[in-house]
GROMACS .gro file of C-alpha atoms in nm:
model
  450
    1MET     CA    1  -2.607   0.154  -0.968
    2PRO     CA    2  -2.586   0.250  -1.340
    3MET     CA    3  -2.227   0.356  -1.285
    4LYS     CA    4  -2.154   0.019  -1.125
    5LYS     CA    5  -2.291  -0.162  -1.431
    6LYS     CA    6  -2.079   0.055  -1.655
    7ASP     CA    7  -1.765  -0.028  -1.455
    8THR     CA    8  -1.850  -0.398  -1.473
    9HIS     CA    9  -1.894  -0.374  -1.850
   10GLU     CA   10  -1.560  -0.196  -1.885
   11ARG     CA   11  -1.384  -0.466  -1.681
   12THR     CA   12  -1.550  -0.736  -1.894
   13ALA     CA   13  -1.445  -0.562  -2.214
   14SER     CA   14  -1.090  -0.536  -2.085
   15ASN     CA   15  -1.101  -0.905  -1.995
   16ARG     CA   16  -1.212  -0.997  -2.348
   17SER     CA   17  -0.939  -0.779  -2.494
   18LEU     CA   18  -0.682  -0.967  -2.289
   19ALA     CA   19  -0.830  -1.298  -2.406
   20LYS     CA   20  -0.802  -1.175  -2.766
   21GLN     CA   21  -0.437  -1.081  -2.713
   22ILE     CA   22  -0.361  -1.425  -2.571
   23ASN     CA   23  -0.540  -1.596  -2.858
   24ASN     CA   24  -0.365  -1.379  -3.120
   25TYR     CA   25  -0.029  -1.459  -2.964
   26TRP     CA   26  -0.106  -1.832  -2.984
   27ILE     CA   27  -0.220  -1.802  -3.349
   28ASN     CA   28   0.090  -1.607  -3.452
   29ALA     CA   29   0.320  -1.850  -3.274
   30SER     CA   30   0.146  -2.152  -3.437
   31LEU     CA   31   0.152  -1.987  -3.779
   32GLY     CA   32   0.524  -1.921  -3.749
   33ASN     CA   33   0.588  -2.280  -3.646
   34PHE     CA   34   0.383  -2.415  -3.936
   35ILE     CA   35   0.566  -2.199  -4.192
   36ALA     CA   36   0.907  -2.299  -4.056
   37LEU     CA   37   0.807  -2.666  -4.057
   38ASP     CA   38   0.675  -2.647  -4.416
   39ILE     CA   39   0.997  -2.489  -4.539
   40ILE     CA   40   1.206  -2.753  -4.366
   41VAL     CA   41   0.989  -3.037  -4.508
   42PHE     CA   42   1.001  -2.889  -4.861
   43PHE     CA   43   1.378  -2.853  -4.879
   44THR     CA   44   1.435  -3.184  -4.703
   45ALA     CA   45   1.220  -3.364  -4.964
   46VAL     CA   46   1.409  -3.196  -5.249
   47ILE     CA   47   1.749  -3.282  -5.099
   48VAL     CA   48   1.651  -3.643  -5.037
   49ARG     CA   49   1.524  -3.680  -5.398
   50CYS     CA   50   1.845  -3.531  -5.538
   51ILE     CA   51   2.058  -3.766  -5.327
   52ALA     CA   52   1.848  -4.058  -5.450
   53GLU     CA   53   1.904  -3.957  -5.815
   54GLU     CA   54   2.280  -3.934  -5.762
   55ALA     CA   55   2.283  -4.275  -5.595
   56LYS     CA   56   2.122  -4.433  -5.905
   57TYR     CA   57   2.426  -4.332  -6.112
   58GLY     CA   58   2.681  -4.391  -5.841
   59VAL     CA   59   2.788  -4.027  -5.825
   60LYS     CA   60   2.975  -3.938  -5.506
   61GLY     CA   61   3.179  -3.646  -5.376
   62LEU     CA   62   3.112  -3.296  -5.259
   63LEU     CA   63   3.305  -3.131  -5.544
   64VAL     CA   64   3.083  -3.266  -5.820
   65PRO     CA   65   2.909  -2.976  -6.001
   66ARG     CA   66   2.536  -2.964  -5.924
   67TYR     CA   67   2.266  -2.721  -6.039
   68PHE     CA   68   1.901  -2.692  -6.142
   69ASP     CA   69   1.807  -2.614  -6.503
   70ILE     CA   70   1.458  -2.467  -6.521
   71SER     CA   71   1.305  -2.382  -6.859
   72MET     CA   72   0.972  -2.396  -7.040
   73GLU     CA   73   1.099  -2.667  -7.285
   74THR     CA   74   1.269  -2.909  -7.045
   75GLY     CA   75   1.085  -2.828  -6.720
   76ILE     CA   76   1.292  -2.877  -6.401
   77LEU     CA   77   1.619  -3.069  -6.448
   78TYR     CA   78   1.864  -3.157  -6.175
   79CYS     CA   79   2.213  -3.167  -6.330
   80PHE     CA   80   2.505  -3.335  -6.157
   81ASP     CA   81   2.840  -3.437  -6.307
   82GLU     CA   82   2.756  -3.542  -6.668
   83TYR     CA   83   2.411  -3.669  -6.573
   84SER     CA   84   2.068  -3.505  -6.534
   85ALA     CA   85   1.735  -3.609  -6.380
   86ASP     CA   86   1.389  -3.484  -6.466
   87LEU     CA   87   1.223  -3.356  -6.143
   88ASP     CA   88   0.931  -3.183  -6.307
   89THR     CA   89   0.677  -3.443  -6.196
   90PHE     CA   90   0.834  -3.467  -5.854
   91PHE     CA   91   0.796  -3.092  -5.795
   92VAL     CA   92   0.435  -3.095  -5.913
   93VAL     CA   93   0.350  -3.375  -5.672
   94LEU     CA   94   0.549  -3.208  -5.393
   95ILE     CA   95   0.379  -2.873  -5.443
   96CYS     CA   96   0.036  -3.035  -5.446
   97CYS     CA   97   0.117  -3.220  -5.123
   98MET     CA   98   0.248  -2.902  -4.959
   99ALA     CA   99  -0.065  -2.716  -5.070
  100ALA     CA  100  -0.281  -2.983  -4.908
  101VAL     CA  101  -0.072  -2.958  -4.592
  102CYS     CA  102  -0.107  -2.577  -4.588
  103VAL     CA  103  -0.485  -2.602  -4.627
  104THR     CA  104  -0.494  -2.850  -4.338
  105GLU     CA  105  -0.280  -2.619  -4.126
  106ILE     CA  106  -0.507  -2.321  -4.202
  107LEU     CA  107  -0.810  -2.522  -4.096
  108MET     CA  108  -0.630  -2.630  -3.780
  109LEU     CA  109  -0.542  -2.267  -3.704
  110ALA     CA  110  -0.901  -2.156  -3.759
  111ALA     CA  111  -1.037  -2.428  -3.533
  112GLY     CA  112  -0.768  -2.361  -3.276
  113ALA     CA  113  -0.838  -1.989  -3.285
  114TYR     CA  114  -1.206  -2.050  -3.217
  115ARG     CA  115  -1.141  -2.297  -2.937
  116GLY     CA  116  -0.852  -2.090  -2.800
  117GLY     CA  117  -1.059  -1.774  -2.783
  118LYS     CA  118  -1.336  -1.950  -2.592
  119GLU     CA  119  -1.086  -2.117  -2.360
  120ALA     CA  120  -0.899  -1.793  -2.290
  121ARG     CA  121  -1.226  -1.615  -2.209
  122ARG     CA  122  -1.331  -1.906  -1.988
  123ILE     CA  123  -1.007  -1.891  -1.793
  124LEU     CA  124  -1.001  -1.511  -1.763
  125LYS     CA  125  -1.371  -1.460  -1.690
  126PRO     CA  126  -1.340  -1.568  -1.323
  127ILE     CA  127  -1.065  -1.311  -1.276
  128ASN     CA  128  -1.311  -1.046  -1.393
  129ASP     CA  129  -1.576  -1.196  -1.162
  130ILE     CA  130  -1.336  -1.166  -0.870
  131ALA     CA  131  -1.277  -0.797  -0.947
  132VAL     CA  132  -1.652  -0.735  -0.966
  133SER     CA  133  -1.708  -0.924  -0.641
  134ALA     CA  134  -1.432  -0.725  -0.469
  135VAL     CA  135  -1.605  -0.399  -0.565
  136ASP     CA  136  -1.937  -0.536  -0.442
  137LEU     CA  137  -1.772  -0.643  -0.118
  138ALA     CA  138  -1.622  -0.298  -0.063
  139THR     CA  139  -1.957  -0.122  -0.114
  140SER     CA  140  -2.201  -0.371   0.033
  141SER     CA  141  -2.294  -0.394   0.399
  142GLN     CA  142  -2.571  -0.653   0.368
  143LEU     CA  143  -2.371  -0.973   0.323
  144SER     CA  144  -2.409  -1.302   0.502
  145ALA     CA  145  -2.159  -1.541   0.660
  146SER     CA  146  -1.884  -1.718   0.469
  147VAL     CA  147  -1.887  -2.064   0.325
  148PRO     CA  148  -1.786  -2.319   0.595
  149PRO     CA  149  -1.477  -2.524   0.511
  150GLU     CA  150  -1.665  -2.851   0.554
  151LYS     CA  151  -1.915  -2.748   0.284
  152ALA     CA  152  -1.652  -2.639   0.036
  153PRO     CA  153  -1.625  -2.842  -0.286
  154ALA     CA  154  -1.363  -3.113  -0.293
  155ASP     CA  155  -1.058  -3.078  -0.512
  156GLU     CA  156  -1.016  -3.403  -0.704
  157HIS     CA  157  -0.793  -3.336  -1.006
  158LYS     CA  158  -1.037  -3.086  -1.149
  159ASP     CA  159  -0.970  -2.758  -1.331
  160VAL     CA  160  -0.937  -2.443  -1.121
  161ASP     CA  161  -1.290  -2.319  -1.060
  162PHE     CA  162  -1.272  -1.953  -0.969
  163SER     CA  163  -1.648  -1.944  -0.921
  164ASP     CA  164  -1.586  -2.115  -0.585
  165LEU     CA  165  -1.383  -1.814  -0.477
  166GLN     CA  166  -1.641  -1.570  -0.615
  167THR     CA  167  -1.920  -1.745  -0.422
  168ALA     CA  168  -1.717  -1.736  -0.102
  169ILE     CA  169  -1.643  -1.364  -0.143
  170ASN     CA  170  -2.006  -1.280  -0.210
  171LYS     CA  171  -2.114  -1.451   0.112
  172LEU     CA  172  -1.870  -1.271   0.341
  173ASP     CA  173  -1.970  -1.024   0.611
  174PRO     CA  174  -1.718  -0.735   0.607
  175THR     CA  175  -1.790  -0.652   0.972
  176ALA     CA  176  -1.748  -1.006   1.110
  177GLU     CA  177  -1.435  -1.209   1.177
  178ALA     CA  178  -1.473  -1.421   0.866
  179HIS     CA  179  -1.237  -1.552   0.600
  180ILE     CA  180  -1.297  -1.726   0.271
  181HIS     CA  181  -1.215  -2.092   0.226
  182THR     CA  182  -1.313  -2.285  -0.088
  183GLY     CA  183  -1.126  -2.609  -0.025
  184ASN     CA  184  -0.949  -2.576  -0.362
  185SER     CA  185  -0.572  -2.602  -0.322
  186ASP     CA  186  -0.514  -2.407  -0.646
  187LEU     CA  187  -0.688  -2.106  -0.492
  188GLU     CA  188  -0.489  -2.092  -0.168
  189GLY     CA  189  -0.272  -1.802  -0.285
  190LEU     CA  190  -0.572  -1.595  -0.390
  191GLU     CA  191  -0.757  -1.687  -0.071
  192GLU     CA  192  -0.466  -1.564   0.141
  193ALA     CA  193  -0.444  -1.235  -0.052
  194VAL     CA  194  -0.819  -1.173  -0.030
  195ASN     CA  195  -0.829  -1.264   0.340
  196SER     CA  196  -0.546  -1.020   0.408
  197LEU     CA  197  -0.738  -0.751   0.221
  198LEU     CA  198  -1.050  -0.833   0.422
  199ASP     CA  199  -0.858  -0.800   0.749
  200ARG     CA  200  -0.731  -0.456   0.651
  201MET     CA  201  -1.076  -0.346   0.537
  202ARG     CA  202  -1.234  -0.475   0.856
  203GLU     CA  203  -0.973  -0.303   1.073
  204SER     CA  204  -1.024   0.023   0.884
  205TYR     CA  205  -1.401  -0.008   0.922
  206LEU     CA  206  -1.378  -0.069   1.297
  207GLN     CA  207  -1.130   0.217   1.345
  208GLN     CA  208  -1.358   0.453   1.155
  209ALA     CA  209  -1.660   0.347   1.361
  210GLN     CA  210  -1.464   0.386   1.684
  211PHE     CA  211  -1.332   0.724   1.575
  212VAL     CA  212  -1.681   0.856   1.501
  213SER     CA  213  -1.808   0.721   1.833
  214ASP     CA  214  -1.523   0.875   2.032
  215ALA     CA  215  -1.548   1.209   1.854
  216SER     CA  216  -1.921   1.221   1.924
  217HIS     CA  217  -1.857   1.145   2.290
  218GLU     CA  218  -1.588   1.413   2.317
  219LEU     CA  219  -1.819   1.673   2.163
  220ARG     CA  220  -2.125   1.564   2.360
  221THR     CA  221  -1.973   1.640   2.701
  222PRO     CA  222  -1.870   2.006   2.646
  223ILE     CA  223  -2.194   2.077   2.460
  224ALA     CA  224  -2.390   1.939   2.757
  225VAL     CA  225  -2.183   2.155   2.995
  226ILE     CA  226  -2.245   2.468   2.786
  227LYS     CA  227  -2.615   2.388   2.766
  228GLY     CA  228  -2.632   2.336   3.144
  229TYR     CA  229  -2.459   2.663   3.227
  230ALA     CA  230  -2.673   2.847   2.970
  231GLY     CA  231  -2.981   2.721   3.156
  232MET     CA  232  -2.831   2.822   3.489
  233LEU     CA  233  -2.763   3.169   3.350
  234ASP     CA  234  -3.121   3.195   3.233
  235ARG     CA  235  -3.253   3.106   3.579
  236TRP     CA  236  -3.012   3.277   3.822
  237GLY     CA  237  -2.735   3.451   3.627
  238LYS     CA  238  -2.933   3.767   3.565
  239THR     CA  239  -2.927   3.860   3.933
  240ASP     CA  240  -2.641   3.659   4.084
  241GLU     CA  241  -2.298   3.785   3.976
  242LYS     CA  242  -2.122   3.480   4.124
  243VAL     CA  243  -2.329   3.242   3.909
  244LEU     CA  244  -2.273   3.472   3.611
  245ASP     CA  245  -1.892   3.465   3.647
  246GLU     CA  246  -1.885   3.088   3.702
  247ALA     CA  247  -2.102   3.023   3.398
  248ILE     CA  248  -1.901   3.254   3.173
  249ALA     CA  249  -1.572   3.092   3.279
  250ALA     CA  250  -1.710   2.740   3.224
  251ILE     CA  251  -1.858   2.827   2.883
  252ASN     CA  252  -1.530   2.986   2.773
  253ASN     CA  253  -1.335   2.681   2.891
  254GLU     CA  254  -1.562   2.433   2.713
  255SER     CA  255  -1.566   2.648   2.398
  256GLU     CA  256  -1.188   2.642   2.389
  257HIS     CA  257  -1.197   2.265   2.437
  258ILE     CA  258  -1.438   2.224   2.144
  259GLY     CA  259  -1.230   2.456   1.927
  260LYS     CA  260  -0.913   2.261   2.003
  261LEU     CA  261  -1.088   1.930   1.937
  262VAL     CA  262  -1.229   2.050   1.603
  263GLU     CA  263  -0.889   2.184   1.500
  264GLN     CA  264  -0.723   1.851   1.576
  265LEU     CA  265  -0.994   1.658   1.396
  266LEU     CA  266  -0.952   1.877   1.089
  267PHE     CA  267  -0.575   1.825   1.099
  268LEU     CA  268  -0.617   1.447   1.108
  269ALA     CA  269  -0.885   1.458   0.838
  270ARG     CA  270  -0.658   1.659   0.606
  271GLY     CA  271  -0.376   1.419   0.682
  272ASP     CA  272  -0.588   1.112   0.608
  273ASN     CA  273  -0.705   1.266   0.280
  274GLY     CA  274  -0.355   1.369   0.175
  275ARG     CA  275  -0.440   1.740   0.179
  276GLN     CA  276  -0.212   1.843   0.466
  277ASN     CA  277   0.068   2.054   0.323
  278VAL     CA  278   0.421   1.957   0.425
  279ASN     CA  279   0.704   2.196   0.336
  280MET     CA  280   1.029   2.001   0.353
  281ASP     CA  281   1.356   2.184   0.399
  282VAL     CA  282   1.684   2.165   0.590
  283PHE     CA  283   1.664   2.322   0.935
  284SER     CA  284   1.850   2.329   1.265
  285LEU     CA  285   1.690   2.078   1.498
  286SER     CA  286   1.905   2.212   1.780
  287ASP     CA  287   1.776   2.569   1.739
  288MET     CA  288   1.416   2.449   1.712
  289MET     CA  289   1.442   2.253   2.038
  290LYS     CA  290   1.603   2.551   2.212
  291GLU     CA  291   1.309   2.768   2.102
  292ALA     CA  292   1.063   2.515   2.243
  293TYR     CA  293   1.264   2.504   2.567
  294SER     CA  294   1.252   2.884   2.598
  295GLU     CA  295   0.877   2.891   2.531
  296TYR     CA  296   0.793   2.638   2.801
  297ARG     CA  297   1.015   2.810   3.055
  298LEU     CA  298   0.802   3.121   3.005
  299ILE     CA  299   0.458   2.961   3.010
  300ASP     CA  300   0.513   2.694   3.277
  301ASP     CA  301   0.678   2.782   3.608
  302LYS     CA  302   0.554   2.469   3.787
  303HIS     CA  303   0.813   2.236   3.635
  304GLU     CA  304   1.189   2.242   3.589
  305TYR     CA  305   1.289   2.231   3.221
  306ILE     CA  306   1.630   2.105   3.109
  307CYS     CA  307   1.772   2.158   2.759
  308ASP     CA  308   2.028   1.887   2.682
  309ILE     CA  309   2.185   1.947   2.339
  310ASN     CA  310   2.543   1.838   2.272
  311GLY     CA  311   2.633   1.963   1.928
  312GLU     CA  312   2.471   2.119   1.623
  313PHE     CA  313   2.215   1.890   1.462
  314MET     CA  314   2.054   1.947   1.124
  315ALA     CA  315   1.740   1.773   0.998
  316TYR     CA  316   1.526   1.765   0.686
  317GLY     CA  317   1.154   1.823   0.719
  318ASP     CA  318   0.878   2.071   0.791
  319VAL     CA  319   1.012   2.268   1.086
  320SER     CA  320   0.668   2.391   1.193
  321MET     CA  321   0.526   2.039   1.201
  322ILE     CA  322   0.827   1.896   1.383
  323LYS     CA  323   0.792   2.175   1.637
  324GLN     CA  324   0.421   2.093   1.671
  325ALA     CA  325   0.517   1.734   1.752
  326VAL     CA  326   0.765   1.858   2.014
  327ARG     CA  327   0.494   2.075   2.171
  328ILE     CA  328   0.253   1.783   2.183
  329LEU     CA  329   0.509   1.562   2.358
  330THR     CA  330   0.604   1.841   2.599
  331ASP     CA  331   0.240   1.919   2.678
  332ASN     CA  332   0.186   1.552   2.762
  333ALA     CA  333   0.492   1.549   2.986
  334LYS     CA  334   0.372   1.866   3.158
  335LYS     CA  335   0.023   1.724   3.221
  336TYR     CA  336   0.139   1.401   3.379
  337THR     CA  337   0.441   1.525   3.573
  338PRO     CA  338   0.384   1.649   3.931
  339GLU     CA  339   0.468   2.010   4.015
  340GLY     CA  340   0.840   2.056   4.062
  341GLY     CA  341   0.922   1.760   3.837
  342GLU     CA  342   1.184   1.766   3.563
  343ILE     CA  343   1.114   1.769   3.189
  344VAL     CA  344   1.416   1.722   2.962
  345LEU     CA  345   1.428   1.833   2.600
  346ARG     CA  346   1.715   1.654   2.429
  347VAL     CA  347   1.871   1.625   2.081
  348LYS     CA  348   2.126   1.355   2.006
  349ARG     CA  349   2.241   1.084   1.766
  350ASN     CA  350   2.171   0.720   1.837
  351VAL     CA  351   2.416   0.433   1.785
  352LYS     CA  352   2.313   0.412   1.418
  353GLY     CA  353   2.399   0.777   1.359
  354GLU     CA  354   2.036   0.884   1.323
  355VAL     CA  355   1.926   1.224   1.452
  356CYS     CA  356   1.684   1.199   1.744
  357PHE     CA  357   1.499   1.436   1.972
  358GLU     CA  358   1.355   1.335   2.308
  359VAL     CA  359   1.110   1.461   2.565
  360GLN     CA  360   1.166   1.294   2.901
  361ASP     CA  361   0.977   1.341   3.228
  362ASN     CA  362   0.964   1.189   3.575
  363GLY     CA  363   0.585   1.177   3.590
  364ILE     CA  364   0.331   0.899   3.650
  365GLY     CA  365   0.457   0.675   3.366
  366MET     CA  366   0.274   0.401   3.177
  367ASN     CA  367   0.273   0.023   3.165
  368GLN     CA  368   0.355  -0.178   2.853
  369THR     CA  369  -0.011  -0.240   2.765
  370ASP     CA  370  -0.080   0.133   2.756
  371ILE     CA  371   0.230   0.203   2.547
  372GLU     CA  372   0.095  -0.023   2.271
  373HIS     CA  373  -0.217   0.195   2.237
  374ILE     CA  374  -0.105   0.551   2.313
  375PHE     CA  375  -0.105   0.655   1.946
  376GLU     CA  376  -0.464   0.545   1.891
  377ARG     CA  377  -0.709   0.829   1.856
  378PHE     CA  378  -0.895   0.925   2.176
  379TYR     CA  379  -0.703   0.664   2.377
  380ARG     CA  380  -0.615   0.749   2.738
  381ALA     CA  381  -0.388   0.525   2.940
  382ASP     CA  382  -0.568   0.546   3.273
  383PRO     CA  383  -0.828   0.750   3.465
  384ALA     CA  384  -0.561   1.008   3.549
  385ARG     CA  385  -0.538   1.086   3.178
  386SER     CA  386  -0.882   1.240   3.144
  387ARG     CA  387  -1.045   1.556   3.020
  388ASP     CA  388  -0.956   1.717   3.350
  389THR     CA  389  -0.601   1.754   3.219
  390GLY     CA  390  -0.732   1.940   2.915
  391GLY     CA  391  -0.652   1.674   2.657
  392CYS     CA  392  -0.872   1.527   2.386
  393GLY     CA  393  -0.674   1.208   2.327
  394LEU     CA  394  -0.568   1.321   1.979
  395GLY     CA  395  -0.233   1.486   2.045
  396LEU     CA  396  -0.016   1.177   2.017
  397SER     CA  397  -0.210   1.065   1.709
  398ILE     CA  398  -0.120   1.394   1.542
  399ALA     CA  399   0.244   1.362   1.652
  400LYS     CA  400   0.254   1.009   1.512
  401TRP     CA  401   0.113   1.129   1.180
  402ILE     CA  402   0.376   1.403   1.160
  403VAL     CA  403   0.662   1.166   1.239
  404ASP     CA  404   0.534   0.904   0.996
  405ARG     CA  405   0.497   1.169   0.724
  406HIS     CA  406   0.867   1.249   0.771
  407GLY     CA  407   0.965   0.884   0.754
  408GLY     CA  408   1.064   0.874   1.120
  409ARG     CA  409   0.962   0.653   1.408
  410PHE     CA  410   0.881   0.666   1.778
  411GLU     CA  411   1.071   0.486   2.053
  412VAL     CA  412   0.881   0.492   2.383
  413SER     CA  413   1.024   0.394   2.719
  414SER     CA  414   0.811   0.430   3.033
  415VAL     CA  415   0.793   0.290   3.385
  416VAL     CA  416   0.495   0.345   3.614
  417GLY     CA  417   0.585   0.586   3.892
  418ILE     CA  418   0.925   0.674   3.743
  419GLY     CA  419   0.854   0.856   3.417
  420THR     CA  420   0.838   0.843   3.039
  421ARG     CA  421   1.088   0.906   2.761
  422MET     CA  422   0.947   0.974   2.414
  423THR     CA  423   1.216   0.952   2.145
  424VAL     CA  424   1.158   1.052   1.782
  425VAL     CA  425   1.412   0.915   1.535
  426LEU     CA  426   1.438   1.109   1.209
  427PRO     CA  427   1.577   0.935   0.899
  428LYS     CA  428   1.908   1.023   0.741
  429MET     CA  429   1.771   1.180   0.423
  430ASN     CA  430   2.111   1.238   0.263
  431PRO     CA  431   2.400   1.077   0.454
  432ASP     CA  432   2.657   1.207   0.198
  433SER     CA  433   2.563   1.570   0.253
  434THR     CA  434   2.755   1.778   0.507
  435ASP     CA  435   2.425   1.939   0.609
  436PHE     CA  436   2.340   1.621   0.797
  437ILE     CA  437   2.674   1.557   0.968
  438LEU     CA  438   2.719   1.650   1.331
  439ASN     CA  439   2.989   1.912   1.369
  440ASP     CA  440   3.156   1.795   1.689
  441GLU     CA  441   3.425   2.063   1.661
  442LYS     CA  442   3.168   2.340   1.691
  443PRO     CA  443   3.134   2.451   2.056
  444ALA     CA  444   2.754   2.410   2.062
  445THR     CA  445   2.730   2.188   2.370
  446SER     CA  446   2.461   2.319   2.598
  447ARG     CA  447   2.266   2.200   2.899
  448PHE     CA  448   2.028   2.454   3.044
  449ARG     CA  449   1.804   2.439   3.346
  450GLY     CA  450   1.506   2.653   3.414
   0.00000   0.00000   0.00000
């Protein structure tokens, strides 16, 4: 709490400093205007008096010699043609009048500076209050409902009252579907901005709560299994080798599941905190996909893998992370494709000339509702996508983070009972570089089956 008060004081001091700058600007501008006006009035009065003196003698013409003779004996004389006029008294009166005007202007500036400073602080203080309220809103979880629109103050040609907005913010519940509404038309822009911020904060809060809940659930199940088999070992495993082998296998399986889940959670946590290292460089996307194709041919003999690469494609990014995304997509295709089904690994360019890689299967597929949520953490499309397949529901979230970190995007096409095609579009980082141009003349076309 002391730190919070210190931050509030610093914001208030900054607010006053801004008010002082505004007031100083107004004073300087007014002072400059007063000086310019005084100079114009002074010379205009002198010119008018000189013209009046010439008119008394009937002197006309622009070529008539004119000059001022200033001396201690004669004072100030205005000489024109063969005549002269004594302006000594005139200048004394004029200077006294200008001095009175300057004193009046100084008093006006002093009064204006005092009033202007108070007015600037009055106008800017609510902005500071809004900042303080926003901090309180972000850290407080014990807030009540918002001000109802029907109870908001009416707006009848009054000054903008930011305290209405501050009151509405202070009474918001960050976990409820609530928005601020003061009824003041001058605050509509700020209301919209704050409401948008509230929506993002609320969505982030709910996602965090859901993530913690799902992670706890995912960890609770394998821990319960391990605990159950440990008890079974304690009761019967010492004498029954069959129970011993079953328990050991189950504990190993659940331990691997927990290890994989923790590893994925740590990856996402580092990514969310900006601590996940990404080493960007130019690499051959074609060669990387061929390596992934060769790996899956060796480790999975229950599906037919097809490598469809027509040309040499270069990309810019972290090759290990891109390959991790390919593995995640291929693992998903393998899990939800029946034995003997086809899984295609493809690299191509789309109609816009962007480099893409695809993982396509002829598995169980998904409906449109599921597609909208597949990148959410711990989301599973249907009962078939359960822990029995070995997944934690985090793989596609990690793949999405990797693709987003590279500035790419996903394009998902799926039909229930027919299959799914996951396309990753990578951006053209440097279209003018030959490193990113497809070399169609190179005989790199390949389509492998295995």
